[in-house]
Amino acid sequence: GVFVERGEGVGVVEYSELDPEMSAKVANAETGELYYNWSNICMQYYSKDFLTRICCDDEVHLEHHLASKTIPTVDGPVPGVKMEQFIFDVFHYAKKSCLLEVMRDEEFAPIKSEIASATTALTALEGRWSQSGSAEDFNTWWYLH
């Protein structure tokens, strides 16, 4: 999904819930920068106190998202609708939040659990570092992670 302002804080709108016209809305015609250009790559950090408050507060109600999916059954896959909740649904309950902009090709790859794809992506990143002629890129990444 993409980050949006939600009330006094930050929220995320899932791509499937964003109107296609809005998702393609251009903020800067010269650069082609999109209006909704901050994607959620699901790298979040929460304090224990915050999560305890979210889990124990009867006033906190997380929304459900409807998702059309193929659902496996004993008789084979069938089309269906699932009700989902996401970890980012708690963002707007935070008193403070911070978003960081990162280089997509270094911090994100849309890989679920495919080891071969992850290995290919990591090898490509390491290749870019080796072509830079500097170990500084690798050391910076290693010590930050």
Coordinates of C-alpha atoms in Angstrom, one line a residue:
G1 CA 0.0 0.0 0.0
V2 CA 0.9 3.7 0.0
F3 CA 1.2 6.1 2.9
V4 CA -1.5 8.7 3.3
E5 CA -2.4 11.3 5.9
R6 CA -5.1 9.8 8.1
G7 CA -6.7 12.1 10.7
E8 CA -3.9 13.6 12.8
G9 CA -1.5 10.8 11.7
V10 CA -0.3 8.4 9.1
G11 CA -2.1 5.6 7.5
V12 CA -1.7 3.1 4.6
V13 CA -4.2 2.5 1.8
E14 CA -3.9 -0.9 0.2
Y15 CA -3.3 -0.8 -3.5
S16 CA -6.4 -2.9 -4.1
E17 CA -8.4 -0.2 -2.2
L18 CA -6.9 2.8 -4.1
D19 CA -8.9 4.0 -7.1
P20 CA -6.8 3.3 -10.2
E21 CA -7.2 6.9 -11.3
M22 CA -5.8 8.1 -7.9
S23 CA -3.0 5.6 -7.9
A24 CA -1.8 7.0 -11.3
K25 CA -2.2 10.7 -10.3
V26 CA 0.9 12.7 -11.1
A27 CA 2.1 15.3 -8.6
N28 CA 4.9 16.7 -10.8
A29 CA 4.4 16.6 -14.6
E30 CA 8.1 17.4 -15.2
T31 CA 9.5 14.5 -13.2
G32 CA 6.5 12.1 -13.4
E33 CA 6.5 11.8 -9.6
L34 CA 3.3 10.3 -8.4
Y35 CA 1.0 11.9 -5.9
Y36 CA 1.0 8.7 -3.8
N37 CA 4.7 8.0 -4.1
W38 CA 5.6 6.6 -0.6
S39 CA 5.1 2.9 -0.7
N40 CA 4.9 0.8 2.5
I41 CA 7.6 -1.9 2.3
C42 CA 6.5 -3.4 5.7
M43 CA 9.7 -2.5 7.6
Q44 CA 8.2 -1.2 10.8
Y45 CA 9.3 -0.8 14.4
Y46 CA 6.9 -0.4 17.3
S47 CA 7.6 0.1 21.0
K48 CA 6.4 -2.6 23.4
D49 CA 4.3 0.1 25.2
F50 CA 2.6 1.1 22.0
L51 CA 1.7 -2.5 21.0
T52 CA 0.5 -3.2 24.6
R53 CA -1.8 -0.2 24.4
I54 CA -3.2 -1.3 21.0
C55 CA -3.8 -4.8 22.2
C56 CA -5.4 -3.9 25.5
D57 CA -7.4 -0.8 24.7
D58 CA -11.1 -1.6 24.2
E59 CA -11.4 1.7 22.1
V60 CA -9.0 0.4 19.5
H61 CA -10.9 -1.2 16.6
L62 CA -8.9 -2.3 13.6
E63 CA -10.7 -2.2 10.2
H64 CA -11.1 -5.2 8.0
H65 CA -10.0 -5.1 4.4
L66 CA -11.9 -7.1 1.7
A67 CA -9.7 -8.9 -0.7
S68 CA -10.8 -11.0 -3.7
K69 CA -8.6 -14.0 -3.8
T70 CA -8.4 -17.6 -5.0
I71 CA -8.9 -19.7 -1.9
P72 CA -7.6 -23.3 -1.8
T73 CA -10.1 -25.9 -0.7
V74 CA -10.2 -29.7 -0.5
D75 CA -12.1 -29.6 -3.8
G76 CA -9.6 -27.3 -5.5
P77 CA -9.2 -23.5 -5.7
V78 CA -12.3 -21.4 -5.7
P79 CA -12.8 -17.6 -6.0
G80 CA -13.6 -15.9 -2.7
V81 CA -13.4 -12.9 -0.6
K82 CA -11.2 -12.7 2.5
M83 CA -11.4 -10.3 5.4
E84 CA -7.9 -9.2 6.3
Q85 CA -6.2 -7.0 8.9
F86 CA -2.7 -5.7 8.5
I87 CA 0.0 -4.6 10.9
F88 CA 0.0 -1.1 9.4
D89 CA -3.6 -0.6 10.5
V90 CA -2.3 0.6 13.8
F91 CA -0.4 3.5 12.4
H92 CA -3.0 6.2 13.0
Y93 CA -3.2 5.3 16.7
A94 CA 0.5 6.3 17.1
K95 CA 1.2 9.6 18.9
K96 CA 4.4 10.0 16.8
S97 CA 5.6 8.4 13.6
C98 CA 8.4 8.8 11.2
L99 CA 8.8 7.7 7.6
L100 CA 12.1 7.1 6.0
E101 CA 12.8 7.2 2.3
V102 CA 15.1 4.5 1.0
M103 CA 16.6 3.4 -2.3
R104 CA 14.1 0.8 -3.6
D105 CA 16.7 -1.3 -5.3
E106 CA 18.7 -1.6 -2.0
E107 CA 16.0 -2.0 0.6
F108 CA 13.1 -3.7 -1.1
A109 CA 12.4 -6.6 -3.4
P110 CA 8.9 -8.0 -3.9
I111 CA 9.9 -11.5 -2.9
K112 CA 7.6 -13.6 -0.7
S113 CA 9.5 -16.8 0.1
E114 CA 11.4 -17.6 -3.1
I115 CA 15.0 -18.3 -2.1
A116 CA 16.2 -18.2 -5.7
S117 CA 14.7 -14.7 -6.3
A118 CA 16.2 -13.5 -3.0
T119 CA 19.6 -14.8 -3.9
T120 CA 19.4 -13.2 -7.3
A121 CA 18.4 -9.8 -5.8
L122 CA 21.2 -9.9 -3.2
T123 CA 23.8 -11.0 -5.8
A124 CA 22.8 -8.0 -8.0
L125 CA 23.1 -5.6 -5.0
E126 CA 26.5 -7.0 -4.1
G127 CA 27.5 -6.7 -7.7
R128 CA 26.6 -3.0 -7.7
W129 CA 28.7 -2.5 -4.6
S130 CA 31.7 -4.3 -6.1
Q131 CA 31.4 -2.2 -9.3
S132 CA 31.5 1.0 -7.3
G133 CA 35.1 0.1 -6.4
S134 CA 34.5 0.9 -2.7
A135 CA 34.0 -1.4 0.2
E136 CA 32.3 1.6 1.9
D137 CA 28.9 0.7 0.3
F138 CA 29.1 -2.8 1.8
N139 CA 30.3 -1.7 5.2
T140 CA 27.6 1.0 5.5
W141 CA 24.9 -1.6 4.6
W142 CA 26.5 -4.3 6.9
Y143 CA 26.7 -2.0 10.0
L144 CA 23.2 -0.6 9.5
H145 CA 21.6 -4.0 9.3

